[in-house]
Amino acid sequence: MGLKNNLHKLKLKYKGTKMAPAFNAIHTFLYLPDETTHNGTHIKAADDLKRTMNTVIMAMVPCLLFGMFNAGYQHNLQVGEIQAVTAGFFSPEFWALDNFMIGFWKIIPLVIVSYGVGLGIEFLFAVIKGHEVEEGYLVTGMLVPLIVPVDIPLWMLAVAVVFGVVIGKEVFGGTGMNILNPALTIRAFLFFAYPTWMSGDKVWVEGAVERTNEIAAGANLDAISGETILGTLAQGKAVTHSVADMFLGFIPGSVGETSTLLIVLGGLFLVFAKIGSWRIMLSSCVGAIVMGLIFNGVVSSGWITETSKFYGLMSTEFWHHLLIGGFAFGTVFMATDPVTASQTNKGKWIYGFLIGFLSIMIRVFNPAYPEGVMLAILLMNVFAPTIDHYVVQGNVKKRMKRLKAKVA
């Protein structure tokens, strides 16, 4: 109560000045607004924007914690400190606190930079526009560290956050007005501006880049290979990870995208909380399965041989595509963004299906980086209003036909 009272006194002291929006923004961010409506009919509900955002963050926390553990595990595995999960799952070395702490000290700075820079921009725009701070970045700030490599330089992340928040959201009017998913806009900026830090076999394991530089300088060390499963398949090589590794998440990848199990649990939590759209999640999986089956059929027919550069990913079991890369995380936490996704029920089915379908298509044919969920979601963000438009127009035409039939 002391902090709240002090903030209230500062609000009164600076009321009517240029700094008033800043104190209003801080007060609104920390506490519920103390304003009440004065006229009109209103619907009261327990959920507001802040509670909704907090619910989504809660769904992502397990992915964050596991990402910290997996970052340390992958590092220790590559430097030879522990055995592979299949050989040492129940060993004390595998569950050692050191695995978690290595990832913790590497990932926490990513979270701090993401929230610090992003919320700083939100407060700046709140002061400029003279309104309370918008809580929309609460979720974006958590998403960003989960969809980048563990070794991404902090200054690159900061630059990308500035671009994503300003160009991806504030230019369109702020929370609720953006066309593109802000977190994916940030990742897309990193992908195109700094491609060597968003692809390859060195950026996915903590310390791999640093060790590579030391070896180049003449150090007598073993190289660390952090190649993802998608990277392995794209090169036509055999995958050494088991299906259990893929599902549980003991594989290299972006911080929060590796554990399909925890992502599914987070998705179920969002569905039961009536925040995430099960239609989008389900239809996206269906679209991915359909595209995967098409590729498997092409390989089975003999149209693609083992000498083709596309053979590795096209011959992958269709359901494996759901477990590897960023597909599961993107489908659950970003394709379902209520601002940028389709709003009509039929539109959600179409929107989700096309995301899944295009994700696998781009993943297979992308010459630069074997992944497609980011580009697929951003593309469908652009087409979501068009999908809803034609769905609504179709319903209008059906009703007009029924009305004419009744009149006749």
Short mmCIF file of N, CA and C in Angstrom, two decimals, residues 237-374:
data_model
loop_
_atom_site.label_atom_id
_atom_site.label_comp_id
_atom_site.label_asym_id
_atom_site.label_seq_id
_atom_site.Cartn_x
_atom_site.Cartn_y
_atom_site.Cartn_z
N LYS A 237 21.24 -35.67 -43.95
CA LYS A 237 21.93 -36.55 -43.01
C LYS A 237 20.93 -37.24 -42.09
N ALA A 238 21.36 -38.33 -41.47
CA ALA A 238 20.48 -39.09 -40.57
C ALA A 238 20.35 -38.37 -39.24
N VAL A 239 19.16 -38.40 -38.67
CA VAL A 239 18.89 -37.76 -37.38
C VAL A 239 19.21 -38.74 -36.26
N THR A 240 19.99 -38.29 -35.29
CA THR A 240 20.38 -39.16 -34.17
C THR A 240 19.44 -39.04 -32.99
N HIS A 241 18.61 -38.02 -32.95
CA HIS A 241 17.69 -37.83 -31.83
C HIS A 241 16.48 -38.76 -31.98
N SER A 242 16.01 -39.28 -30.85
CA SER A 242 14.83 -40.15 -30.86
C SER A 242 13.56 -39.31 -30.87
N VAL A 243 12.44 -39.98 -31.11
CA VAL A 243 11.15 -39.30 -31.06
C VAL A 243 10.88 -38.77 -29.66
N ALA A 244 11.33 -39.53 -28.64
CA ALA A 244 11.16 -39.07 -27.26
C ALA A 244 11.92 -37.78 -27.03
N ASP A 245 13.15 -37.68 -27.57
CA ASP A 245 13.92 -36.44 -27.46
C ASP A 245 13.15 -35.28 -28.08
N MET A 246 12.57 -35.52 -29.26
CA MET A 246 11.83 -34.47 -29.96
C MET A 246 10.62 -34.03 -29.15
N PHE A 247 9.88 -34.98 -28.62
CA PHE A 247 8.64 -34.66 -27.92
C PHE A 247 8.91 -33.99 -26.58
N LEU A 248 9.89 -34.51 -25.84
CA LEU A 248 10.20 -33.95 -24.53
C LEU A 248 10.99 -32.65 -24.64
N GLY A 249 11.80 -32.51 -25.69
CA GLY A 249 12.49 -31.25 -25.92
C GLY A 249 13.98 -31.26 -25.73
N PHE A 250 14.61 -32.44 -25.64
CA PHE A 250 16.05 -32.50 -25.42
C PHE A 250 16.80 -32.43 -26.75
N ILE A 251 16.57 -31.35 -27.48
CA ILE A 251 17.17 -31.13 -28.79
C ILE A 251 17.59 -29.66 -28.90
N PRO A 252 18.55 -29.34 -29.76
CA PRO A 252 18.91 -27.93 -29.97
C PRO A 252 17.78 -27.17 -30.65
N GLY A 253 17.70 -25.89 -30.37
CA GLY A 253 16.67 -25.06 -30.98
C GLY A 253 16.53 -23.75 -30.23
N SER A 254 15.58 -22.94 -30.63
CA SER A 254 15.30 -21.70 -29.90
C SER A 254 14.92 -22.03 -28.46
N VAL A 255 15.05 -21.06 -27.59
CA VAL A 255 14.94 -21.28 -26.15
C VAL A 255 13.66 -22.02 -25.76
N GLY A 256 12.51 -21.57 -26.24
CA GLY A 256 11.25 -22.13 -25.75
C GLY A 256 10.52 -23.04 -26.70
N GLU A 257 11.11 -23.36 -27.85
CA GLU A 257 10.36 -24.08 -28.88
C GLU A 257 10.61 -25.58 -28.89
N THR A 258 11.51 -26.10 -28.04
CA THR A 258 11.94 -27.49 -28.20
C THR A 258 10.98 -28.50 -27.57
N SER A 259 10.35 -28.19 -26.44
CA SER A 259 9.52 -29.17 -25.73
C SER A 259 8.08 -29.13 -26.23
N THR A 260 7.74 -30.05 -27.12
CA THR A 260 6.37 -30.13 -27.62
C THR A 260 5.40 -30.47 -26.49
N LEU A 261 5.84 -31.28 -25.54
CA LEU A 261 4.99 -31.66 -24.42
C LEU A 261 4.52 -30.44 -23.64
N LEU A 262 5.44 -29.58 -23.24
CA LEU A 262 5.08 -28.40 -22.46
C LEU A 262 4.29 -27.39 -23.29
N ILE A 263 4.57 -27.33 -24.58
CA ILE A 263 3.82 -26.43 -25.46
C ILE A 263 2.37 -26.88 -25.56
N VAL A 264 2.16 -28.19 -25.70
CA VAL A 264 0.79 -28.73 -25.76
C VAL A 264 0.05 -28.46 -24.45
N LEU A 265 0.73 -28.67 -23.33
CA LEU A 265 0.09 -28.38 -22.03
C LEU A 265 -0.26 -26.90 -21.92
N GLY A 266 0.63 -26.03 -22.38
CA GLY A 266 0.33 -24.60 -22.39
C GLY A 266 -0.84 -24.28 -23.28
N GLY A 267 -0.92 -24.96 -24.44
CA GLY A 267 -2.05 -24.75 -25.34
C GLY A 267 -3.37 -25.18 -24.73
N LEU A 268 -3.37 -26.32 -24.05
CA LEU A 268 -4.59 -26.78 -23.38
C LEU A 268 -5.01 -25.80 -22.30
N PHE A 269 -4.03 -25.25 -21.58
CA PHE A 269 -4.33 -24.26 -20.55
C PHE A 269 -5.01 -23.03 -21.16
N LEU A 270 -4.50 -22.57 -22.30
CA LEU A 270 -5.09 -21.40 -22.96
C LEU A 270 -6.48 -21.71 -23.49
N VAL A 271 -6.68 -22.92 -23.99
CA VAL A 271 -8.00 -23.30 -24.51
C VAL A 271 -9.03 -23.33 -23.38
N PHE A 272 -8.68 -23.96 -22.26
CA PHE A 272 -9.61 -24.03 -21.13
C PHE A 272 -9.83 -22.66 -20.49
N ALA A 273 -8.85 -21.77 -20.62
CA ALA A 273 -9.01 -20.40 -20.12
C ALA A 273 -9.78 -19.52 -21.11
N LYS A 274 -10.15 -20.12 -22.27
CA LYS A 274 -10.90 -19.42 -23.32
C LYS A 274 -10.13 -18.22 -23.87
N ILE A 275 -8.82 -18.37 -23.97
CA ILE A 275 -7.97 -17.33 -24.53
C ILE A 275 -7.42 -17.75 -25.89
N GLY A 276 -6.91 -18.97 -25.98
CA GLY A 276 -6.40 -19.49 -27.24
C GLY A 276 -7.49 -20.20 -28.03
N SER A 277 -7.46 -20.05 -29.33
CA SER A 277 -8.47 -20.66 -30.20
C SER A 277 -8.08 -22.09 -30.56
N TRP A 278 -8.88 -23.06 -30.11
CA TRP A 278 -8.59 -24.45 -30.45
C TRP A 278 -8.80 -24.70 -31.94
N ARG A 279 -9.65 -23.91 -32.58
CA ARG A 279 -9.87 -24.07 -34.02
C ARG A 279 -8.60 -23.78 -34.80
N ILE A 280 -7.90 -22.71 -34.41
CA ILE A 280 -6.66 -22.36 -35.10
C ILE A 280 -5.59 -23.41 -34.84
N MET A 281 -5.45 -23.84 -33.58
CA MET A 281 -4.44 -24.85 -33.25
C MET A 281 -4.69 -26.14 -34.01
N LEU A 282 -5.93 -26.63 -33.98
CA LEU A 282 -6.25 -27.90 -34.62
C LEU A 282 -6.11 -27.82 -36.13
N SER A 283 -6.64 -26.76 -36.72
CA SER A 283 -6.58 -26.64 -38.19
C SER A 283 -5.15 -26.45 -38.67
N SER A 284 -4.32 -25.79 -37.88
CA SER A 284 -2.91 -25.64 -38.25
C SER A 284 -2.21 -26.99 -38.29
N CYS A 285 -2.50 -27.83 -37.30
CA CYS A 285 -1.92 -29.18 -37.29
C CYS A 285 -2.42 -29.99 -38.48
N VAL A 286 -3.70 -29.85 -38.80
CA VAL A 286 -4.27 -30.57 -39.95
C VAL A 286 -3.58 -30.12 -41.24
N GLY A 287 -3.39 -28.80 -41.39
CA GLY A 287 -2.72 -28.28 -42.57
C GLY A 287 -1.31 -28.81 -42.71
N ALA A 288 -0.58 -28.88 -41.58
CA ALA A 288 0.79 -29.40 -41.60
C ALA A 288 0.80 -30.88 -41.97
N ILE A 289 -0.14 -31.63 -41.42
CA ILE A 289 -0.22 -33.06 -41.73
C ILE A 289 -0.52 -33.28 -43.21
N VAL A 290 -1.45 -32.51 -43.75
CA VAL A 290 -1.80 -32.64 -45.17
C VAL A 290 -0.57 -32.37 -46.05
N MET A 291 0.14 -31.29 -45.76
CA MET A 291 1.32 -30.96 -46.55
C MET A 291 2.39 -32.03 -46.39
N GLY A 292 2.57 -32.53 -45.16
CA GLY A 292 3.54 -33.59 -44.92
C GLY A 292 3.20 -34.86 -45.67
N LEU A 293 1.91 -35.21 -45.70
CA LEU A 293 1.47 -36.40 -46.44
C LEU A 293 1.70 -36.23 -47.94
N ILE A 294 1.48 -35.03 -48.44
CA ILE A 294 1.72 -34.77 -49.87
C ILE A 294 3.20 -35.00 -50.20
N PHE A 295 4.08 -34.46 -49.36
CA PHE A 295 5.51 -34.64 -49.60
C PHE A 295 5.90 -36.12 -49.49
N ASN A 296 5.36 -36.82 -48.48
CA ASN A 296 5.65 -38.25 -48.35
C ASN A 296 5.17 -39.02 -49.58
N GLY A 297 4.01 -38.61 -50.11
CA GLY A 297 3.49 -39.26 -51.31
C GLY A 297 4.37 -39.02 -52.52
N VAL A 298 4.90 -37.80 -52.63
CA VAL A 298 5.79 -37.48 -53.75
C VAL A 298 7.05 -38.34 -53.68
N VAL A 299 7.59 -38.52 -52.47
CA VAL A 299 8.79 -39.35 -52.30
C VAL A 299 8.47 -40.81 -52.62
N SER A 300 7.33 -41.30 -52.12
CA SER A 300 6.94 -42.69 -52.35
C SER A 300 6.73 -42.99 -53.83
N SER A 301 6.27 -42.00 -54.57
CA SER A 301 6.00 -42.19 -56.00
C SER A 301 7.28 -42.24 -56.83
N GLY A 302 8.39 -41.84 -56.23
CA GLY A 302 9.65 -41.86 -56.95
C GLY A 302 9.96 -40.59 -57.71
N TRP A 303 9.12 -39.57 -57.58
CA TRP A 303 9.37 -38.31 -58.28
C TRP A 303 10.58 -37.57 -57.72
N ILE A 304 10.87 -37.82 -56.44
CA ILE A 304 12.03 -37.21 -55.80
C ILE A 304 12.98 -38.33 -55.37
N THR A 305 14.22 -38.26 -55.78
CA THR A 305 15.20 -39.28 -55.42
C THR A 305 16.09 -38.79 -54.29
N GLU A 306 16.91 -39.69 -53.78
CA GLU A 306 17.79 -39.35 -52.66
C GLU A 306 18.85 -38.33 -53.03
N THR A 307 19.05 -38.12 -54.30
CA THR A 307 20.05 -37.13 -54.73
C THR A 307 19.50 -35.70 -54.68
N SER A 308 18.19 -35.56 -54.53
CA SER A 308 17.59 -34.23 -54.49
C SER A 308 17.89 -33.56 -53.15
N LYS A 309 18.12 -32.25 -53.20
CA LYS A 309 18.40 -31.51 -51.96
C LYS A 309 17.17 -31.40 -51.07
N PHE A 310 15.99 -31.70 -51.61
CA PHE A 310 14.77 -31.63 -50.82
C PHE A 310 14.38 -32.98 -50.22
N TYR A 311 15.15 -34.02 -50.54
CA TYR A 311 14.75 -35.38 -50.15
C TYR A 311 14.66 -35.54 -48.64
N GLY A 312 15.64 -35.00 -47.90
CA GLY A 312 15.67 -35.20 -46.46
C GLY A 312 14.41 -34.74 -45.76
N LEU A 313 13.97 -33.51 -46.03
CA LEU A 313 12.78 -32.97 -45.38
C LEU A 313 11.50 -33.54 -45.98
N MET A 314 11.48 -33.81 -47.29
CA MET A 314 10.28 -34.35 -47.91
C MET A 314 10.00 -35.78 -47.48
N SER A 315 11.05 -36.54 -47.20
CA SER A 315 10.88 -37.94 -46.79
C SER A 315 10.64 -38.09 -45.29
N THR A 316 10.74 -37.01 -44.54
CA THR A 316 10.47 -37.06 -43.10
C THR A 316 9.03 -37.46 -42.83
N GLU A 317 8.82 -38.34 -41.87
CA GLU A 317 7.46 -38.75 -41.51
C GLU A 317 6.61 -37.50 -41.26
N PHE A 318 5.40 -37.49 -41.81
CA PHE A 318 4.58 -36.28 -41.75
C PHE A 318 4.35 -35.80 -40.33
N TRP A 319 4.20 -36.73 -39.38
CA TRP A 319 3.90 -36.32 -38.02
C TRP A 319 5.14 -35.83 -37.27
N HIS A 320 6.32 -36.13 -37.80
CA HIS A 320 7.55 -35.60 -37.20
C HIS A 320 7.62 -34.08 -37.35
N HIS A 321 6.99 -33.56 -38.41
CA HIS A 321 7.01 -32.11 -38.63
C HIS A 321 6.33 -31.36 -37.49
N LEU A 322 5.42 -32.03 -36.80
CA LEU A 322 4.72 -31.38 -35.69
C LEU A 322 5.60 -31.26 -34.45
N LEU A 323 6.66 -32.08 -34.38
CA LEU A 323 7.48 -32.15 -33.18
C LEU A 323 8.77 -31.35 -33.27
N ILE A 324 9.19 -31.01 -34.47
CA ILE A 324 10.50 -30.37 -34.63
C ILE A 324 10.34 -28.92 -35.08
N GLY A 325 11.40 -28.15 -34.85
CA GLY A 325 11.36 -26.74 -35.24
C GLY A 325 10.42 -25.93 -34.37
N GLY A 326 9.99 -24.81 -34.90
CA GLY A 326 9.13 -23.91 -34.13
C GLY A 326 7.66 -24.06 -34.43
N PHE A 327 7.26 -25.16 -35.10
CA PHE A 327 5.87 -25.31 -35.51
C PHE A 327 4.91 -25.31 -34.33
N ALA A 328 5.17 -26.17 -33.34
CA ALA A 328 4.25 -26.29 -32.21
C ALA A 328 4.14 -24.97 -31.45
N PHE A 329 5.28 -24.34 -31.16
CA PHE A 329 5.26 -23.09 -30.40
C PHE A 329 4.54 -22.00 -31.17
N GLY A 330 4.84 -21.88 -32.46
CA GLY A 330 4.18 -20.86 -33.27
C GLY A 330 2.69 -21.07 -33.37
N THR A 331 2.27 -22.32 -33.52
CA THR A 331 0.84 -22.63 -33.64
C THR A 331 0.09 -22.28 -32.37
N VAL A 332 0.66 -22.61 -31.22
CA VAL A 332 -0.04 -22.42 -29.94
C VAL A 332 -0.01 -20.98 -29.46
N PHE A 333 1.15 -20.35 -29.51
CA PHE A 333 1.30 -19.05 -28.85
C PHE A 333 1.29 -17.84 -29.77
N MET A 334 1.48 -18.03 -31.08
CA MET A 334 1.55 -16.87 -31.96
C MET A 334 0.49 -16.86 -33.05
N ALA A 335 0.17 -18.02 -33.59
CA ALA A 335 -0.90 -18.07 -34.58
C ALA A 335 -2.24 -17.71 -33.96
N THR A 336 -2.39 -17.95 -32.66
CA THR A 336 -3.65 -17.69 -31.96
C THR A 336 -3.76 -16.28 -31.40
N ASP A 337 -2.80 -15.42 -31.70
CA ASP A 337 -2.87 -14.03 -31.25
C ASP A 337 -4.21 -13.42 -31.65
N PRO A 338 -5.05 -13.04 -30.68
CA PRO A 338 -6.40 -12.56 -31.02
C PRO A 338 -6.44 -11.28 -31.83
N VAL A 339 -5.36 -10.52 -31.84
CA VAL A 339 -5.33 -9.26 -32.58
C VAL A 339 -5.06 -9.50 -34.06
N THR A 340 -4.11 -10.38 -34.36
CA THR A 340 -3.67 -10.55 -35.75
C THR A 340 -4.30 -11.76 -36.43
N ALA A 341 -5.02 -12.60 -35.69
CA ALA A 341 -5.63 -13.79 -36.28
C ALA A 341 -7.02 -13.47 -36.82
N SER A 342 -7.59 -14.40 -37.55
CA SER A 342 -8.96 -14.26 -38.03
C SER A 342 -9.92 -14.25 -36.85
N GLN A 343 -11.03 -13.55 -37.00
CA GLN A 343 -11.98 -13.38 -35.90
C GLN A 343 -13.21 -14.28 -36.04
N THR A 344 -13.58 -14.64 -37.26
CA THR A 344 -14.76 -15.48 -37.47
C THR A 344 -14.39 -16.94 -37.27
N ASN A 345 -15.36 -17.76 -36.86
CA ASN A 345 -15.08 -19.18 -36.61
C ASN A 345 -14.63 -19.90 -37.88
N LYS A 346 -15.35 -19.68 -38.98
CA LYS A 346 -14.95 -20.32 -40.23
C LYS A 346 -13.60 -19.76 -40.70
N GLY A 347 -13.40 -18.48 -40.50
CA GLY A 347 -12.13 -17.87 -40.88
C GLY A 347 -10.96 -18.46 -40.10
N LYS A 348 -11.18 -18.81 -38.84
CA LYS A 348 -10.12 -19.41 -38.03
C LYS A 348 -9.69 -20.76 -38.59
N TRP A 349 -10.67 -21.55 -39.07
CA TRP A 349 -10.33 -22.83 -39.68
C TRP A 349 -9.46 -22.63 -40.92
N ILE A 350 -9.85 -21.69 -41.77
CA ILE A 350 -9.09 -21.42 -43.00
C ILE A 350 -7.71 -20.86 -42.67
N TYR A 351 -7.69 -19.88 -41.77
CA TYR A 351 -6.45 -19.22 -41.36
C TYR A 351 -5.46 -20.23 -40.78
N GLY A 352 -5.92 -21.06 -39.85
CA GLY A 352 -5.04 -22.05 -39.22
C GLY A 352 -4.55 -23.09 -40.19
N PHE A 353 -5.45 -23.58 -41.05
CA PHE A 353 -5.07 -24.61 -42.03
C PHE A 353 -3.97 -24.09 -42.95
N LEU A 354 -4.12 -22.87 -43.43
CA LEU A 354 -3.12 -22.31 -44.34
C LEU A 354 -1.79 -22.08 -43.64
N ILE A 355 -1.82 -21.72 -42.36
CA ILE A 355 -0.57 -21.56 -41.61
C ILE A 355 0.18 -22.89 -41.55
N GLY A 356 -0.52 -23.95 -41.18
CA GLY A 356 0.13 -25.26 -41.12
C GLY A 356 0.62 -25.74 -42.47
N PHE A 357 -0.21 -25.57 -43.49
CA PHE A 357 0.12 -26.00 -44.84
C PHE A 357 1.35 -25.26 -45.36
N LEU A 358 1.34 -23.94 -45.22
CA LEU A 358 2.45 -23.13 -45.72
C LEU A 358 3.72 -23.31 -44.89
N SER A 359 3.56 -23.55 -43.59
CA SER A 359 4.74 -23.74 -42.72
C SER A 359 5.61 -24.88 -43.22
N ILE A 360 4.98 -26.01 -43.52
CA ILE A 360 5.75 -27.17 -43.98
C ILE A 360 6.27 -26.96 -45.39
N MET A 361 5.47 -26.30 -46.23
CA MET A 361 5.92 -26.03 -47.60
C MET A 361 7.17 -25.14 -47.59
N ILE A 362 7.12 -24.05 -46.83
CA ILE A 362 8.26 -23.14 -46.76
C ILE A 362 9.45 -23.83 -46.09
N ARG A 363 9.17 -24.63 -45.07
CA ARG A 363 10.23 -25.36 -44.36
C ARG A 363 11.03 -26.23 -45.34
N VAL A 364 10.37 -26.88 -46.24
CA VAL A 364 11.03 -27.78 -47.18
C VAL A 364 11.77 -27.03 -48.28
N PHE A 365 11.15 -25.97 -48.81
CA PHE A 365 11.71 -25.30 -49.98
C PHE A 365 12.51 -24.04 -49.66
N ASN A 366 12.56 -23.63 -48.39
CA ASN A 366 13.32 -22.43 -48.02
C ASN A 366 14.82 -22.68 -48.23
N PRO A 367 15.45 -21.98 -49.16
CA PRO A 367 16.86 -22.25 -49.45
C PRO A 367 17.82 -21.73 -48.38
N ALA A 368 17.38 -20.74 -47.61
CA ALA A 368 18.28 -20.11 -46.64
C ALA A 368 18.24 -20.78 -45.28
N TYR A 369 17.07 -21.22 -44.85
CA TYR A 369 16.90 -21.74 -43.49
C TYR A 369 15.70 -22.66 -43.48
N PRO A 370 15.87 -23.93 -43.08
CA PRO A 370 14.77 -24.91 -43.15
C PRO A 370 13.73 -24.72 -42.06
N GLU A 371 13.00 -23.65 -42.13
CA GLU A 371 11.89 -23.39 -41.21
C GLU A 371 10.91 -22.47 -41.90
N GLY A 372 9.62 -22.58 -41.57
CA GLY A 372 8.64 -21.79 -42.29
C GLY A 372 7.51 -21.22 -41.47
N VAL A 373 7.44 -21.58 -40.17
CA VAL A 373 6.28 -21.16 -39.39
C VAL A 373 6.23 -19.65 -39.21
N MET A 374 7.39 -19.01 -39.04
CA MET A 374 7.42 -17.55 -38.86
C MET A 374 6.86 -16.84 -40.09
#
